[in-house]
Backbone as JSON Lines, residues from 0, in Angstrom:
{"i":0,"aa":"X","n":[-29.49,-27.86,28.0],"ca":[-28.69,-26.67,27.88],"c":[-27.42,-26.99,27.1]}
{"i":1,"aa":"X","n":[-27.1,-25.93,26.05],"ca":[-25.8,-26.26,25.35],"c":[-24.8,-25.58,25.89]}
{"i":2,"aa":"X","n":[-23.71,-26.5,25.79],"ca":[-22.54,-25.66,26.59],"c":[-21.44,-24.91,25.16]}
{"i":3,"aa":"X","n":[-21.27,-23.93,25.45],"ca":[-20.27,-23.05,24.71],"c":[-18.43,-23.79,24.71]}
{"i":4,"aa":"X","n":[-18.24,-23.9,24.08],"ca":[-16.86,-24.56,23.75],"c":[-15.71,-23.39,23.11]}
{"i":5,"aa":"X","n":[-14.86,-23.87,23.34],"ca":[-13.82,-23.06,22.5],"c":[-13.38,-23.61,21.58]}
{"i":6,"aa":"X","n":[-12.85,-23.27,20.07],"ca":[-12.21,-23.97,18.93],"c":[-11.25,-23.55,19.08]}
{"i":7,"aa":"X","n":[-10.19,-23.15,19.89],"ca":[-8.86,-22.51,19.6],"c":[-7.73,-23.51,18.71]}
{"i":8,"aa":"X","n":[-8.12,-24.65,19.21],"ca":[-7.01,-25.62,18.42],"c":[-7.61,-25.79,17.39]}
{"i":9,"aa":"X","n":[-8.52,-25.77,16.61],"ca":[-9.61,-25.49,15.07],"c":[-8.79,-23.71,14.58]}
{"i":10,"aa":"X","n":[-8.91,-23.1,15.27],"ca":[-8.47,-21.76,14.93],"c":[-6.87,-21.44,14.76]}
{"i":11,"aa":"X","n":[-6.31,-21.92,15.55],"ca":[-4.58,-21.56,15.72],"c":[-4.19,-22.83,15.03]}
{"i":12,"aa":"X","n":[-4.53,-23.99,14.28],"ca":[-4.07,-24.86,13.72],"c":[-3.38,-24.4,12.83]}
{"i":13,"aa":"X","n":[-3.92,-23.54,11.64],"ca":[-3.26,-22.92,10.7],"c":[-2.26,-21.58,10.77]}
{"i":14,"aa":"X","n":[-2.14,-21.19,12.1],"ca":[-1.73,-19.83,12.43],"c":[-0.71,-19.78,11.61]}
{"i":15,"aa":"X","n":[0.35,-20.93,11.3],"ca":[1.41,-20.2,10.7],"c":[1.44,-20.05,9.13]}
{"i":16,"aa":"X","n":[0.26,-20.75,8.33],"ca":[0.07,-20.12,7.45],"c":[-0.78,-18.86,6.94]}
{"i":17,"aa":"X","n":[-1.22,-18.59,7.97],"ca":[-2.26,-17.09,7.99],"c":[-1.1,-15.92,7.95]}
{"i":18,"aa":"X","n":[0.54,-16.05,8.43],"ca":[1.24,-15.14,8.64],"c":[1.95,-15.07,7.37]}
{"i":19,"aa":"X","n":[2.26,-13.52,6.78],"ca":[2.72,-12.67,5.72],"c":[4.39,-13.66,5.36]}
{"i":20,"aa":"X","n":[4.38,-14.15,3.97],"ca":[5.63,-14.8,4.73],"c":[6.94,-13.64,3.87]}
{"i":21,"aa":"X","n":[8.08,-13.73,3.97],"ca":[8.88,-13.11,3.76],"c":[9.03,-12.23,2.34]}
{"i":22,"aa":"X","n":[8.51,-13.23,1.41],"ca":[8.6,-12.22,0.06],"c":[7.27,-11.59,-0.09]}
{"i":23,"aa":"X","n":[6.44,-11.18,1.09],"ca":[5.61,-10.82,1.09],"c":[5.26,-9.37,1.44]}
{"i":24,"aa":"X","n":[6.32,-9.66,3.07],"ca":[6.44,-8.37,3.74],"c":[7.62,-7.81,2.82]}
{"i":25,"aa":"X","n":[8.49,-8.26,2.1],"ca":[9.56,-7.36,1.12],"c":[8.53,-6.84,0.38]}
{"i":26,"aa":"X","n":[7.75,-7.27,-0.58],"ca":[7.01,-6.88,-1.75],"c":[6.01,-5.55,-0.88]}
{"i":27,"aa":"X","n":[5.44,-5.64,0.29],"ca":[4.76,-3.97,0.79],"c":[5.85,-3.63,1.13]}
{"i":28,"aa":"X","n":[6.83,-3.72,1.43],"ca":[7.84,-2.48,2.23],"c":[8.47,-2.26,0.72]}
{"i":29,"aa":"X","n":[8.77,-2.84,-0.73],"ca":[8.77,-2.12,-1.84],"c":[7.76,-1.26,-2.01]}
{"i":30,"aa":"X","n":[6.59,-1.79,-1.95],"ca":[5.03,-0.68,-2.21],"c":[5.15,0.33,-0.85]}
{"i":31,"aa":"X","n":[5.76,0.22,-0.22],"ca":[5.06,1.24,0.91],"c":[5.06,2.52,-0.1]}
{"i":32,"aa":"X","n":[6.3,3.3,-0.37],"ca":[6.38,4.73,-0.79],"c":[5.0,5.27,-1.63]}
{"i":33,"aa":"X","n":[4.51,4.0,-2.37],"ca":[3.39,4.16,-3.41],"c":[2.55,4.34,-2.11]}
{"i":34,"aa":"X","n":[2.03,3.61,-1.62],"ca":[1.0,3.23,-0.9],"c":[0.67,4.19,-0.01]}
{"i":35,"aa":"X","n":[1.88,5.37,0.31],"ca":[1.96,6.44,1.06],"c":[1.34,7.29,0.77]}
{"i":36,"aa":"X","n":[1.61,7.61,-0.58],"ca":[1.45,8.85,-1.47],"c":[0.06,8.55,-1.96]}
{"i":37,"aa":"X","n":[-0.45,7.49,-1.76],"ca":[-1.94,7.39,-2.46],"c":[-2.86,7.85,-1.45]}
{"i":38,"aa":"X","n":[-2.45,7.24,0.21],"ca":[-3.06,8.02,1.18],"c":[-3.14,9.52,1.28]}
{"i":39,"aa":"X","n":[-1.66,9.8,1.26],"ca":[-1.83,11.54,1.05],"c":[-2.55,12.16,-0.14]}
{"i":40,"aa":"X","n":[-2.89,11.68,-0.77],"ca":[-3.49,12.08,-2.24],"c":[-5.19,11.96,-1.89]}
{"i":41,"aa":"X","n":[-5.91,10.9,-1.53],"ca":[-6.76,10.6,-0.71],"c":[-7.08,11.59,-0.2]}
{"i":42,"aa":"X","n":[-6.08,11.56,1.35],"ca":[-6.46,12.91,2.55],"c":[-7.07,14.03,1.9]}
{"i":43,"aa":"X","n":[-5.76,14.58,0.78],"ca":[-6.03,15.97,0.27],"c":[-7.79,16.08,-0.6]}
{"i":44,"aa":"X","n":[-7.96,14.95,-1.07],"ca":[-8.99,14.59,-1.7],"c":[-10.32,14.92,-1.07]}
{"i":45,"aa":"X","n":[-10.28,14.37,0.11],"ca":[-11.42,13.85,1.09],"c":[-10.95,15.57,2.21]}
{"i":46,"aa":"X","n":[-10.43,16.08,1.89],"ca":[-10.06,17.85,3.11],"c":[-10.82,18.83,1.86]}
{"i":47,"aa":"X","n":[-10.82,18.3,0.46],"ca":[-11.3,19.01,-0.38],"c":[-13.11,19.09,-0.79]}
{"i":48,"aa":"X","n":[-13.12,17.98,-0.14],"ca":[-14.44,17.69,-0.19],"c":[-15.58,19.01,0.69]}
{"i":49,"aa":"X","n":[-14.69,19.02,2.09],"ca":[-15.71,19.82,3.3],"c":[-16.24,21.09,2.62]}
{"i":50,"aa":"X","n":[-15.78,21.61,1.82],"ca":[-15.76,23.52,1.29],"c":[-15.84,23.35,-0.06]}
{"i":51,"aa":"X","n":[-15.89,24.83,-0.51],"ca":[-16.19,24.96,-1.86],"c":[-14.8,24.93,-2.21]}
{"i":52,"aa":"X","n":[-14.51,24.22,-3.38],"ca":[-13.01,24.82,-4.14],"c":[-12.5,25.7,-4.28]}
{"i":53,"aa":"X","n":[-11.04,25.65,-4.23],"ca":[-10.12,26.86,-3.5],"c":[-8.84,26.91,-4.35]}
{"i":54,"aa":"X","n":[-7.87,27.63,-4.71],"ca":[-6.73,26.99,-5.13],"c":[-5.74,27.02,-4.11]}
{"i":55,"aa":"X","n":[-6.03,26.73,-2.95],"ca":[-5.04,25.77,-1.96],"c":[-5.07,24.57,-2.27]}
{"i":56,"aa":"X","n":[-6.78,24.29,-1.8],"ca":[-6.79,22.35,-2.44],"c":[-6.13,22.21,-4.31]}
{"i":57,"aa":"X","n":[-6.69,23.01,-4.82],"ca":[-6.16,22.19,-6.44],"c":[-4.88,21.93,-5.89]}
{"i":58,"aa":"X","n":[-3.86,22.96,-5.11],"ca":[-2.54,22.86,-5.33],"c":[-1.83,21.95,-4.59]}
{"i":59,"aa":"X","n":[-3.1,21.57,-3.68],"ca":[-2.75,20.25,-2.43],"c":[-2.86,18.56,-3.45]}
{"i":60,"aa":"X","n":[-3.72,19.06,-3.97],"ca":[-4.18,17.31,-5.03],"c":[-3.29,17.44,-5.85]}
{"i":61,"aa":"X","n":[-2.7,18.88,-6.65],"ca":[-1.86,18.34,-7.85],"c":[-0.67,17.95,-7.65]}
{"i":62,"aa":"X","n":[0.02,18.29,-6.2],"ca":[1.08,17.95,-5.82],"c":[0.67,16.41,-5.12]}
{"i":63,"aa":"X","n":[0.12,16.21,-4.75],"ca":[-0.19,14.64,-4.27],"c":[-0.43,13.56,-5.0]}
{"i":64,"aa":"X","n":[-0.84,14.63,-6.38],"ca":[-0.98,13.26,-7.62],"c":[0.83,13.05,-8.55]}
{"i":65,"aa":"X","n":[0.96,14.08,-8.07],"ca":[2.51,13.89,-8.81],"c":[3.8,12.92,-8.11]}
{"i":66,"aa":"X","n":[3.24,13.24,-6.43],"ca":[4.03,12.25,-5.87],"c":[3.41,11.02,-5.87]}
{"i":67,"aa":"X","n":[2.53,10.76,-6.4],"ca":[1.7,8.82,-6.4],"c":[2.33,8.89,-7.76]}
{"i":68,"aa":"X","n":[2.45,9.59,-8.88],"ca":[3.03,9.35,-10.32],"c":[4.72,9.33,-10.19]}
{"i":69,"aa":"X","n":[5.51,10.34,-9.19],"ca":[7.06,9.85,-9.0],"c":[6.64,8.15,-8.29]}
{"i":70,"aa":"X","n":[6.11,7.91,-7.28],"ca":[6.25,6.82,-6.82],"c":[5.9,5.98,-7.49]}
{"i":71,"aa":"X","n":[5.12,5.46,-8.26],"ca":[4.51,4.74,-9.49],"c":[6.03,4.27,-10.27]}
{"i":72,"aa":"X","n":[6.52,5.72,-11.2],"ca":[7.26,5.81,-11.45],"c":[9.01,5.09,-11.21]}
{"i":73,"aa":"X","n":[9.32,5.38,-9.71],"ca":[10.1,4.33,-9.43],"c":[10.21,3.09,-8.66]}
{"i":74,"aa":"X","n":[8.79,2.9,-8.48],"ca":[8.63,1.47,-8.27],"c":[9.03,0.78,-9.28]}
{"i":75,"aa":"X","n":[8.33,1.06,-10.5],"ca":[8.36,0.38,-11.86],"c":[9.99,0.35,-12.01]}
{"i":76,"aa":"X","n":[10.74,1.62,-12.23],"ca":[12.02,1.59,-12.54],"c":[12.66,0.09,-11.83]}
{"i":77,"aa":"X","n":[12.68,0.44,-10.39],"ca":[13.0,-0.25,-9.23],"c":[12.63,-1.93,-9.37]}
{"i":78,"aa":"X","n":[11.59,-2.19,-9.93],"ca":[11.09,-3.9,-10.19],"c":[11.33,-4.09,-11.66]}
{"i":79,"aa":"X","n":[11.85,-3.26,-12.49],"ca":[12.15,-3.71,-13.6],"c":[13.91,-3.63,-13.63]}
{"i":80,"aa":"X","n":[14.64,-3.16,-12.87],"ca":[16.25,-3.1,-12.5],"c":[16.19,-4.47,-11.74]}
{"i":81,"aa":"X","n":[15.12,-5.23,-10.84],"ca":[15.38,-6.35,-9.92],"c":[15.01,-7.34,-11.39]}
{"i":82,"aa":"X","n":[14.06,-7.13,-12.42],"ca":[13.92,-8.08,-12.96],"c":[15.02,-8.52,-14.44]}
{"i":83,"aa":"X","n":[15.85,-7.83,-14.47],"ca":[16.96,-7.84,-15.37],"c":[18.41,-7.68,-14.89]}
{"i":84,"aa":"X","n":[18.64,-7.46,-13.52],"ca":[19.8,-7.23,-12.97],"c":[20.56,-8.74,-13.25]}
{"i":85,"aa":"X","n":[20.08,-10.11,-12.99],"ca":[20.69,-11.16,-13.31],"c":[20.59,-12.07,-14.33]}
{"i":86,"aa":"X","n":[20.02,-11.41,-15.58],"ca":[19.79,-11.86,-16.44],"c":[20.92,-11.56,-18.08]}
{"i":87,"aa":"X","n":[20.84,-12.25,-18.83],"ca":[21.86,-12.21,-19.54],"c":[21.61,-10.78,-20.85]}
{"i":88,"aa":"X","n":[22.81,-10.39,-21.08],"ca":[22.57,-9.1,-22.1],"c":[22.39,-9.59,-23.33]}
């Protein structure tokens, strides 16, 4: 009969490199706003799907694609102001 073992010290050996490290969790909490607006864009996407087309939904997706294009928008602004702010003119 084989006996069942645990690997926890095989498994948690590396734990602390499995964790998000700091310029990591900065870099999604920069993306969150994007990352928001792509879900809501999605939702409206996938609520448009159940029924026949309507112009509620067009007016639900075109506004959801405009806020993933503002957010797009100043992300880019936003990482291109961090990537020249200390750099020489």
């Amino acid at each position: 009969m084989d006996h069942i073992v645990t690997v926890q010290e095989a498994v948690t050996a590396f734990a602390d490199f499995m964790e998000p490290t700091l310029a990591e969790l900065d870099a999604i909490e920069l993306e969150s706003p994007l990352i928001l607006a792509e879900v809501d864009l999605l939702d409206a996407q996938i609520k448009a799907m159940d029924h026949p087309e309507n112009e509620v939904d067009t007016r639900r997706i075109r506004r959801a694609r405009n806020r993933v294009l503002a957010a797009r928008r100043d992300l880019a602004n936003r990482t291109a102001d961090a990537s020249t702010a200390g750099g020489a003119a």
